[in-house]
Coordinates of C-alpha atoms and ligand atoms in Angstrom, one line a residue:
M1 CA 65.3 132.8 -8.4
T2 CA 62.6 130.2 -7.9
Q3 CA 60.4 130.3 -4.7
L4 CA 62.4 127.4 -3.3
Q5 CA 65.7 129.1 -4.0
E6 CA 64.5 132.3 -2.3
R7 CA 63.5 130.3 0.7
A8 CA 66.8 128.4 0.7
S9 CA 68.9 131.6 0.7
A10 CA 66.6 133.2 3.3
T11 CA 67.2 130.3 5.7
S12 CA 70.9 129.8 5.0
T13 CA 71.8 133.4 5.4
G14 CA 70.3 133.4 8.9
A15 CA 66.8 134.2 10.0
P16 CA 66.2 136.4 13.0
A17 CA 65.8 134.5 16.2
S18 CA 62.1 135.2 16.3
H19 CA 61.8 133.0 13.2
A20 CA 63.2 129.8 14.6
V21 CA 63.4 126.7 12.3
P22 CA 59.8 125.5 12.6
H23 CA 58.2 122.0 12.4
W24 CA 56.5 120.7 9.3
I25 CA 53.1 119.2 10.1
G26 CA 50.2 118.5 7.8
G27 CA 51.9 120.0 4.8
R28 CA 53.0 123.3 6.2
R29 CA 55.5 125.1 8.4
V30 CA 54.2 125.2 12.0
Q31 CA 56.0 127.5 14.4
G32 CA 56.6 125.9 17.8
T33 CA 54.5 126.8 20.8
S34 CA 56.4 124.9 23.5
G35 CA 58.5 127.9 24.4
R36 CA 61.6 125.7 24.2
R37 CA 64.3 126.3 21.5
G38 CA 67.9 125.4 20.8
P39 CA 70.7 127.3 19.2
V40 CA 71.9 126.5 15.6
F41 CA 75.5 127.7 14.9
N42 CA 77.4 128.5 11.8
P43 CA 80.4 126.3 12.6
A44 CA 82.7 128.2 10.3
T45 CA 82.2 131.5 12.1
G46 CA 81.3 130.3 15.5
E47 CA 78.2 132.5 15.5
Q48 CA 74.7 131.5 16.4
A49 CA 72.9 131.7 13.1
R50 CA 69.4 130.9 14.3
E51 CA 67.3 128.9 16.7
V52 CA 65.3 125.8 16.2
D53 CA 61.9 125.0 17.9
F54 CA 61.8 122.1 20.3
A55 CA 58.6 120.1 20.1
S56 CA 56.4 119.4 23.0
I57 CA 54.6 116.1 23.5
E58 CA 51.4 117.8 22.1
E59 CA 53.3 118.9 19.0
V60 CA 54.6 115.4 18.4
D61 CA 51.0 114.2 18.9
A62 CA 49.8 116.7 16.3
A63 CA 52.3 115.3 13.8
V64 CA 51.2 111.8 14.5
A65 CA 47.6 112.8 14.1
A66 CA 48.4 114.4 10.7
A67 CA 50.3 111.3 9.6
R68 CA 47.5 109.0 10.9
A69 CA 44.9 111.0 9.0
A70 CA 46.9 110.9 5.8
F71 CA 47.7 107.2 5.9
P72 CA 44.4 105.6 4.5
A73 CA 44.4 107.7 1.3
W74 CA 48.2 107.4 0.8
R75 CA 48.3 103.7 1.2
S76 CA 45.3 103.5 -1.3
T77 CA 47.1 105.7 -3.8
S78 CA 48.1 103.4 -6.7
L79 CA 51.6 102.2 -7.1
S80 CA 51.9 104.0 -10.4
K81 CA 50.9 107.3 -8.8
R82 CA 53.3 106.9 -5.9
T83 CA 56.0 106.0 -8.4
E84 CA 55.3 109.1 -10.3
I85 CA 55.6 111.2 -7.1
M86 CA 58.9 109.5 -6.2
F87 CA 60.2 110.4 -9.7
R88 CA 59.1 114.0 -9.1
I89 CA 60.9 114.1 -5.7
R90 CA 64.0 112.7 -7.4
N91 CA 64.0 115.4 -10.0
L92 CA 63.4 118.3 -7.5
V93 CA 66.2 117.0 -5.2
D94 CA 68.5 116.8 -8.2
Q95 CA 67.5 120.3 -9.4
H96 CA 68.0 121.8 -6.0
R97 CA 71.1 119.9 -4.9
H98 CA 73.0 123.1 -4.5
E99 CA 70.4 124.7 -2.2
I100 CA 70.3 121.6 -0.1
A101 CA 74.1 121.5 0.0
A102 CA 74.1 125.2 1.1
H103 CA 72.1 124.3 4.2
L104 CA 74.5 121.5 5.0
T105 CA 77.5 123.9 4.7
A106 CA 75.8 126.6 6.7
E107 CA 74.8 124.4 9.7
H108 CA 77.0 121.4 9.7
G109 CA 80.1 123.1 8.2
K110 CA 81.0 120.5 5.6
V111 CA 82.6 122.0 2.5
P112 CA 80.5 122.2 -0.7
S113 CA 82.1 119.2 -2.5
D114 CA 81.4 117.1 0.5
A115 CA 77.9 118.5 0.9
L116 CA 77.1 117.8 -2.8
G117 CA 78.4 114.2 -2.3
E118 CA 76.0 113.8 0.6
V119 CA 73.1 114.9 -1.5
A120 CA 74.2 112.6 -4.4
R121 CA 74.4 109.6 -2.1
G122 CA 71.0 110.4 -0.6
L123 CA 69.5 110.9 -4.1
E124 CA 70.4 107.3 -4.9
N125 CA 67.9 106.1 -2.3
I126 CA 65.1 108.1 -3.9
E127 CA 66.1 106.6 -7.2
F128 CA 65.9 103.1 -5.7
S129 CA 62.5 103.9 -4.3
T130 CA 61.1 104.8 -7.7
G131 CA 61.2 101.0 -8.3
V132 CA 58.7 100.4 -5.5
A133 CA 56.1 98.7 -7.8
H134 CA 58.7 96.0 -8.4
L135 CA 60.1 96.0 -4.9
M136 CA 56.7 95.4 -3.2
K137 CA 55.7 92.4 -5.4
G138 CA 54.6 89.5 -3.3
S139 CA 54.4 85.9 -4.3
Y140 CA 51.7 83.5 -5.5
S141 CA 51.4 79.7 -5.3
E142 CA 48.7 78.3 -7.5
Q143 CA 47.0 75.0 -6.5
A144 CA 48.7 74.7 -3.1
S145 CA 45.9 72.3 -2.4
T146 CA 43.1 71.2 -4.8
G147 CA 41.3 74.4 -5.8
V148 CA 43.3 76.4 -3.2
D149 CA 45.8 79.2 -4.0
V150 CA 48.1 80.9 -1.5
Y151 CA 49.7 84.2 -2.0
M152 CA 51.7 86.8 0.0
I153 CA 51.2 90.6 -0.3
R154 CA 53.3 93.3 1.3
Q155 CA 51.5 96.1 3.0
P156 CA 52.8 99.3 4.7
L157 CA 53.0 99.5 8.5
G158 CA 51.2 102.9 9.0
V159 CA 52.8 105.8 10.7
V160 CA 56.6 105.4 10.9
A161 CA 59.3 107.7 12.3
G162 CA 63.0 108.5 11.7
I163 CA 65.4 110.0 14.1
T164 CA 68.6 111.3 12.5
P165 CA 72.1 112.4 13.5
F166 CA 73.9 115.7 12.8
N167 CA 76.5 114.4 10.5
F168 CA 74.3 113.7 7.4
P169 CA 71.3 116.0 7.7
A170 CA 70.1 115.3 4.2
M171 CA 71.3 111.8 3.3
V172 CA 70.2 109.9 6.3
P173 CA 66.7 111.2 6.2
M174 CA 66.6 110.2 2.5
W175 CA 67.9 106.7 3.6
M176 CA 64.6 106.4 5.6
F177 CA 61.8 108.4 4.1
A178 CA 62.3 107.4 0.4
N179 CA 61.4 103.8 1.0
A180 CA 59.0 104.5 3.8
I181 CA 56.7 106.7 1.9
A182 CA 57.1 104.9 -1.4
C183 CA 55.8 101.8 0.4
G184 CA 52.7 103.7 1.4
N185 CA 53.6 104.6 5.0
T186 CA 53.3 108.1 6.4
F187 CA 56.5 109.5 8.0
I188 CA 57.6 111.7 10.9
L189 CA 61.2 112.9 10.8
K190 CA 63.0 114.1 14.0
P191 CA 66.2 115.6 12.6
S192 CA 69.3 116.5 14.6
E193 CA 68.7 119.8 16.5
K194 CA 72.2 120.9 15.5
D195 CA 71.4 121.3 11.7
P196 CA 67.7 121.1 11.2
S197 CA 67.1 123.4 8.2
A198 CA 67.8 120.9 5.4
S199 CA 64.8 118.8 6.7
I200 CA 62.4 121.7 6.3
Y201 CA 63.7 122.5 2.9
L202 CA 63.3 118.8 1.9
A203 CA 59.7 118.9 3.2
E204 CA 59.0 121.8 0.9
L205 CA 60.5 119.9 -2.0
L206 CA 58.3 116.9 -1.2
A207 CA 55.2 119.1 -1.0
E208 CA 56.1 120.6 -4.4
A209 CA 56.5 117.1 -5.8
G210 CA 52.9 116.3 -4.9
V211 CA 53.3 114.4 -1.6
P212 CA 50.0 115.0 0.1
A213 CA 49.8 116.9 3.4
G214 CA 50.5 114.7 6.4
V215 CA 52.5 112.0 4.5
F216 CA 55.8 113.6 5.4
N217 CA 56.2 115.6 8.7
V218 CA 59.1 117.0 10.6
V219 CA 59.2 117.6 14.3
N220 CA 62.3 119.4 15.5
G221 CA 63.5 118.9 19.0
D222 CA 65.3 117.0 21.6
K223 CA 64.8 114.1 24.0
V224 CA 61.2 115.2 24.7
A225 CA 60.2 114.7 21.1
V226 CA 62.3 111.4 20.8
D227 CA 60.7 109.9 23.9
R228 CA 57.2 110.8 22.7
I229 CA 57.9 109.1 19.4
L230 CA 59.2 106.0 21.2
E231 CA 56.1 105.8 23.4
H232 CA 53.4 106.9 21.0
P233 CA 51.0 104.0 20.5
E234 CA 50.2 105.0 16.9
I235 CA 53.8 104.9 15.6
A236 CA 54.5 101.4 14.2
A237 CA 58.2 101.6 13.5
V238 CA 61.2 103.7 14.3
S239 CA 64.4 104.0 12.3
F240 CA 67.4 105.6 14.1
V241 CA 70.9 106.6 13.2
G242 CA 73.2 108.1 15.8
S243 CA 75.7 107.2 18.6
T244 CA 75.7 103.8 20.1
P245 CA 74.4 104.6 23.6
I246 CA 71.4 106.4 22.2
A247 CA 70.9 103.7 19.5
K248 CA 70.7 101.1 22.3
Y249 CA 68.3 103.3 24.2
I250 CA 66.1 103.8 21.2
Y251 CA 66.0 100.0 20.4
E252 CA 65.2 99.0 24.0
T253 CA 62.6 101.7 24.5
G254 CA 61.0 101.4 21.1
T255 CA 60.7 97.6 21.2
K256 CA 59.4 97.7 24.8
H257 CA 56.5 99.8 23.3
G258 CA 55.8 97.2 20.7
K259 CA 57.5 98.9 17.7
R260 CA 59.7 97.6 15.0
V261 CA 63.0 99.3 15.4
Q262 CA 66.3 99.5 13.5
A263 CA 68.9 101.6 15.4
L264 CA 72.3 102.2 13.8
G265 CA 75.0 103.3 16.1
G266 CA 78.6 104.5 16.2
A267 CA 81.7 103.1 14.8
K268 CA 85.5 102.6 15.0
N269 CA 86.5 101.7 11.5
H270 CA 89.8 99.9 11.0
M271 CA 91.8 100.0 7.8
I272 CA 94.2 97.0 7.6
V273 CA 97.3 97.6 5.4
L274 CA 99.2 94.4 4.5
P275 CA 102.9 94.6 3.7
D276 CA 102.2 94.0 -0.1
A277 CA 99.8 97.0 -0.4
D278 CA 100.3 99.8 -2.8
I279 CA 101.5 102.3 -0.3
D280 CA 100.6 105.5 -2.2
M281 CA 97.1 104.1 -2.8
A282 CA 96.8 103.2 0.9
A283 CA 98.1 106.5 2.1
D284 CA 95.7 108.5 -0.2
A285 CA 92.8 106.4 0.9
A286 CA 93.7 106.7 4.6
V287 CA 94.0 110.5 4.4
S288 CA 90.8 110.9 2.4
A289 CA 88.7 108.6 4.6
A290 CA 90.1 109.8 7.9
Y291 CA 89.9 113.6 7.4
G292 CA 87.1 114.0 4.8
S293 CA 84.1 115.8 6.5
S294 CA 86.5 116.5 9.4
G295 CA 86.3 112.8 10.4
E296 CA 82.6 113.2 11.2
R297 CA 81.4 110.2 9.2
C298 CA 80.3 106.9 10.7
M299 CA 82.3 105.3 7.9
A300 CA 85.4 107.4 8.4
V301 CA 88.6 105.4 8.8
A302 CA 89.5 106.0 12.5
T303 CA 92.5 103.7 12.8
V304 CA 95.0 102.2 10.4
V305 CA 96.4 98.8 11.4
A306 CA 99.9 98.5 9.8
V307 CA 100.8 94.9 9.5
G308 CA 104.4 93.6 9.4
G309 CA 107.1 96.1 8.4
V310 CA 104.8 98.4 6.6
G311 CA 104.4 100.9 9.5
D312 CA 107.3 103.3 8.9
T313 CA 106.8 103.8 5.2
L314 CA 103.1 104.1 5.6
V315 CA 103.3 106.7 8.4
E316 CA 105.8 108.7 6.3
A317 CA 103.5 108.6 3.3
I318 CA 100.5 109.7 5.3
K319 CA 102.5 112.5 7.1
A320 CA 103.7 113.8 3.8
R321 CA 100.1 114.4 2.6
L322 CA 98.9 116.2 5.7
P323 CA 100.3 119.8 5.0
K324 CA 98.5 119.8 1.6
I325 CA 95.0 119.5 3.0
V326 CA 93.3 122.8 2.7
I327 CA 91.3 123.6 5.8
G328 CA 88.8 126.5 5.7
P329 CA 85.2 127.6 5.6
G330 CA 82.8 126.2 3.0
S331 CA 82.5 129.7 1.6
D332 CA 86.1 129.4 0.2
P333 CA 86.0 127.2 -2.9
E334 CA 89.6 126.0 -2.1
S335 CA 88.6 124.4 1.2
E336 CA 88.7 120.7 1.4
M337 CA 87.9 120.3 5.1
G338 CA 85.7 122.5 7.2
P339 CA 85.2 123.0 10.9
L340 CA 83.7 120.6 13.4
V341 CA 80.0 120.9 14.3
T342 CA 80.2 122.6 17.7
K343 CA 82.9 124.1 19.9
Q344 CA 82.2 121.5 22.6
H345 CA 82.7 118.6 20.1
R346 CA 85.9 120.2 18.7
D347 CA 87.4 120.6 22.2
K348 CA 86.5 117.0 23.1
V349 CA 88.2 115.8 19.9
A350 CA 91.3 117.8 20.7
S351 CA 91.5 116.5 24.2
Y352 CA 92.4 113.0 22.9
L353 CA 95.8 114.4 21.8
D354 CA 97.2 115.1 25.2
L355 CA 95.6 112.0 26.6
A356 CA 97.3 109.9 23.8
K357 CA 100.7 111.4 24.8
I358 CA 100.2 110.7 28.5
Q359 CA 99.2 107.1 27.6
G360 CA 102.4 106.6 25.6
A361 CA 101.5 107.2 22.0
K362 CA 103.4 109.4 19.6
V363 CA 101.6 112.5 18.3
V364 CA 103.0 112.8 14.8
A365 CA 100.8 115.7 13.7
D366 CA 98.8 117.9 16.2
G367 CA 95.7 119.6 14.7
R368 CA 95.9 122.3 17.4
Q369 CA 98.9 123.7 15.5
H370 CA 96.7 124.8 12.6
P371 CA 96.3 128.7 12.6
L372 CA 92.5 128.4 12.3
Y373 CA 92.4 126.5 15.6
K374 CA 94.0 129.5 17.4
D375 CA 92.9 132.5 15.4
S376 CA 89.4 131.7 14.2
D377 CA 86.1 131.9 16.2
G378 CA 84.9 129.0 14.0
F379 CA 85.2 125.4 15.3
F380 CA 88.3 124.5 13.4
L381 CA 90.8 121.9 14.2
G382 CA 93.7 120.8 12.0
V383 CA 94.4 117.2 11.1
S384 CA 96.1 115.0 13.7
L385 CA 98.0 111.7 13.4
I386 CA 98.9 109.5 16.4
D387 CA 101.3 106.6 16.0
D388 CA 102.1 103.6 18.2
V389 CA 98.6 103.4 19.6
G390 CA 97.8 100.5 21.8
P391 CA 94.3 98.9 22.2
G392 CA 94.1 100.0 25.8
M393 CA 94.4 103.7 25.0
E394 CA 91.4 105.9 25.0
C395 CA 92.2 107.3 21.6
Y396 CA 91.8 103.7 20.3
Q397 CA 88.8 102.7 22.4
D398 CA 86.5 105.8 21.9
E399 CA 84.8 106.9 18.8
I400 CA 86.6 110.3 18.5
F401 CA 84.5 111.5 15.5
G402 CA 86.9 114.1 14.4
P403 CA 90.0 114.6 12.2
V404 CA 92.3 112.3 14.2
L405 CA 93.8 109.2 12.7
T406 CA 95.5 106.6 14.9
I407 CA 98.0 104.0 13.8
T408 CA 98.3 100.7 15.5
R409 CA 101.2 98.4 14.5
V410 CA 100.9 94.7 14.6
D411 CA 103.0 91.8 13.4
T412 CA 100.7 89.5 11.5
Y413 CA 97.4 89.4 9.6
N414 CA 96.0 87.3 12.5
D415 CA 96.9 90.0 15.0
A416 CA 95.1 92.6 12.8
L417 CA 92.0 90.4 12.6
E418 CA 92.0 89.8 16.3
L419 CA 92.1 93.5 16.9
V420 CA 89.2 94.2 14.6
N421 CA 87.0 91.3 15.8
G422 CA 87.7 92.2 19.4
N423 CA 86.5 95.8 18.9
P424 CA 82.9 96.4 20.2
Y425 CA 82.0 98.3 17.0
G426 CA 81.5 96.6 13.6
N427 CA 80.3 99.2 11.1
G428 CA 82.9 99.3 8.3
T429 CA 86.4 98.1 7.6
A430 CA 88.8 98.0 4.8
I431 CA 91.8 95.9 3.8
F432 CA 94.6 97.2 1.5
T433 CA 96.6 94.5 -0.3
R434 CA 97.5 93.2 -3.7
D435 CA 96.8 89.6 -2.6
G436 CA 93.3 88.5 -3.6
G437 CA 93.5 85.4 -1.4
A438 CA 94.3 87.5 1.7
A439 CA 91.5 89.9 0.9
R440 CA 89.0 87.1 0.4
Q441 CA 90.1 85.5 3.7
Y442 CA 89.5 88.9 5.4
Q443 CA 86.1 89.2 3.9
F444 CA 85.3 85.7 5.2
D445 CA 86.8 86.2 8.7
V446 CA 85.9 89.7 9.8
N447 CA 83.0 90.4 12.1
V448 CA 82.0 93.7 10.5
G449 CA 78.9 94.6 8.4
M450 CA 80.5 96.5 5.5
V451 CA 83.9 95.6 4.0
G452 CA 86.1 97.4 1.5
I453 CA 88.8 95.8 -0.5
N454 CA 91.2 98.6 -1.4
V455 CA 88.1 100.8 -0.9
P456 CA 88.3 102.9 2.3
I457 CA 84.7 104.0 2.7
P458 CA 82.6 101.0 1.6
V459 CA 79.1 102.6 1.9
P460 CA 76.9 100.3 -0.1
V461 CA 75.1 101.5 -3.2
S462 CA 71.3 102.1 -2.6
Y463 CA 70.3 98.7 -4.1
Y464 CA 72.2 96.9 -1.3
S465 CA 71.5 97.8 2.3
F466 CA 73.6 99.7 4.9
G467 CA 74.3 98.3 8.4
G468 CA 77.0 97.4 10.8
W469 CA 77.3 94.6 13.2
K470 CA 77.9 94.3 17.0
G471 CA 77.6 97.7 18.7
S472 CA 77.0 99.5 15.4
L473 CA 73.4 98.2 14.9
F474 CA 70.6 97.2 17.2
G475 CA 67.8 95.4 15.4
D476 CA 67.5 92.8 12.7
L477 CA 67.3 94.7 9.4
H478 CA 69.8 97.0 7.8
M479 CA 68.8 100.4 6.4
Y480 CA 67.7 101.3 2.9
G481 CA 67.8 99.1 -0.2
P482 CA 66.0 95.7 -0.1
E483 CA 66.1 95.4 3.7
G484 CA 64.6 98.9 3.9
I485 CA 61.6 97.7 1.9
Q486 CA 61.3 94.7 4.3
F487 CA 61.5 97.0 7.3
Y488 CA 58.7 99.3 6.1
T489 CA 56.3 96.6 5.0
R490 CA 54.8 93.5 6.5
G491 CA 53.7 90.3 4.7
K492 CA 50.2 89.1 4.7
V493 CA 49.5 85.6 3.4
V494 CA 46.1 84.8 1.9
T495 CA 44.8 81.3 1.4
S496 CA 41.8 81.3 -1.0
R497 CA 39.4 79.0 -2.7
W498 CA 36.2 79.7 -4.7
P499 CA 32.9 77.9 -4.4
D500 CA 32.7 74.7 -6.4
P501 CA 29.1 73.6 -6.1
G502 CA 28.7 70.2 -4.5
T503 CA 32.3 69.8 -3.2
S504 CA 31.9 71.3 0.3
K505 CA 31.4 69.3 3.4
V506 CA 31.7 69.6 7.2
D507 CA 35.2 68.5 8.3
L508 CA 36.3 69.1 11.9
G509 CA 39.9 67.8 11.3
F510 CA 42.8 70.2 11.0
P511 CA 42.9 71.4 7.3
R512 CA 45.4 69.4 5.3
T513 CA 46.8 70.2 1.9
R514 CA 46.9 66.5 0.7
Ligands
NAD601 P1 73.4 111.4 18.7 O1 73.2 110.0 19.1 O2 73.9 112.3 19.8 O3 72.0 112.0 18.2 C1 71.3 111.3 17.2 C2 69.8 111.7 17.4 O4 69.4 111.3 18.7 C3 69.5 113.2 17.3 O5 68.4 113.4 16.6 C4 69.4 113.6 18.7 O6 68.5 114.7 18.9 C5 68.8 112.4 19.4 N1 69.3 112.2 20.8 C6 70.5 112.6 21.3 N2 70.6 112.3 22.6 C7 69.4 111.8 23.0 C8 68.8 111.3 24.2 N3 69.5 111.3 25.3 N4 67.6 110.7 24.2 C9 66.9 110.7 23.0 N5 67.3 111.2 21.8 C10 68.6 111.7 21.8 O7 74.4 111.3 17.5 P2 75.0 112.6 16.7 O8 76.1 113.2 17.5 O9 74.0 113.5 16.2 O10 75.7 111.8 15.4 C11 76.9 111.2 15.5 C12 76.9 109.8 15.8 O11 76.0 109.1 14.8 C13 78.2 109.1 15.7 O12 78.3 108.2 16.8 C14 78.2 108.3 14.4 O13 79.0 107.2 14.3 C15 76.7 108.0 14.3 N6 76.3 107.7 13.0 C16 76.1 106.4 12.6 C17 75.8 106.1 11.3 C18 75.5 104.7 10.9 O14 75.0 104.5 9.8 N7 75.8 103.7 11.7 C19 75.6 107.1 10.4 C20 75.8 108.4 10.8 C21 76.2 108.7 12.1

């Protein structure tokens, strides 16, 4: 067992409460001194596995001071050296993907196949960032005026911060820190307090890869830590991923304090199924994308919009697949879907089922019938399917964020489009059809940031950028990929000339190029 493996198993099997998940400041674990902590549960057993330290204002300030101190040397580190370190991080994350996944299963509850998928999609972003030498290239215009050259260079911003949600405790931090540090910034991560251990494990991997102390820091905590990040005068930019109300708050508060902010919010992703679609393909996709990760994905399909006469066949095909989904703890290799993250969240999700019935929808499958819902102390809920859902119902309007799929039936493509474009969220959407023209029209018409054509979860690869529209994103730049590089750098334009004896003269006019 390597040192890192030992540390991983020590943390994932549950440390005594006296060893709460600490912060990572200045290249080492720092146990919190605020006296405030939060519980971290094992969602599959319902037991509290450990606690996590909640940072005070002073502890956030200490992380900023460490990041500030590390910035001059890190930004001066050559591109080739930073590239080498990003490659080493890439290799260590790859080597330790099972240990990272174990943390995700232990605290989030996602099953190992899903957890390994999360690590793989995060790793893509580190791979992208190894191209930083190319990605940070500026531009050069020779002879803009006689003897004058103009060029643009990209420089890092300084200390930047990332605030992340519970549902991707490893991937979303990688969306942010890979490009941020590759570009020469120093970084402070505030992970979700529900599943914080993966961040500390990643911090250790980064240190082992040669990331200097202070370049990557983790402060665990709650609103106190977030608010200090938003107000701290030495933090130049904040990346956020989480629910829409908090994303809006982060954007408004961060920008008010002069920061660059990208804040990705919640979602309600629609999957349109046209009458000519391959029904088996559409049903497989709907089931995979609605119930994978217990529906706790911002790109989960939350609602299927059945167009024309396709509703009955499609609902039957989806329904037939539901009993085959194996629900259980991540410790069972057969499990395909795990528990929800907390009991409160599980109960909130389940509450939509009675509400839907009262509001006139038809509950085709009720997740509360699953034996694990009744018999286990874990936060399990079976899969639910609700048909005949209208746009006024709460199960349509709210982001449920659980294993509940709703079906809305409409007559035409235009009705479907109107529904999607009228929804306040605009993260992802998919259309299932065999008609290339209809798919192209949808891609043209729809007011959503990420579109899948016969692809239910169109999360862009790392060399494109990720971002929704409308209430799913506050800010101008999408996350990771080329827009991530733009977010974490700013352009500086230099206009230069060199002495040419005898040609200079006093000229009080505004400088012209001709
Ligand atoms: P959340 O908004 O509750 O929390 C996100 C982060 O904000 C956490 O670090 C949390 O500690 C902090 N936070 C929570 N309440 C706060 C407050 N009042 N003030 C300051 N900080 C606060 O989100 P969550 O429940 O952890 O994650 C699920 C949500 O994230 C869903 O809405 C999901 O759609 C969204 N999400 C979006 C994307 C995307 O890319 N658009 C990706 C993943 C998750």
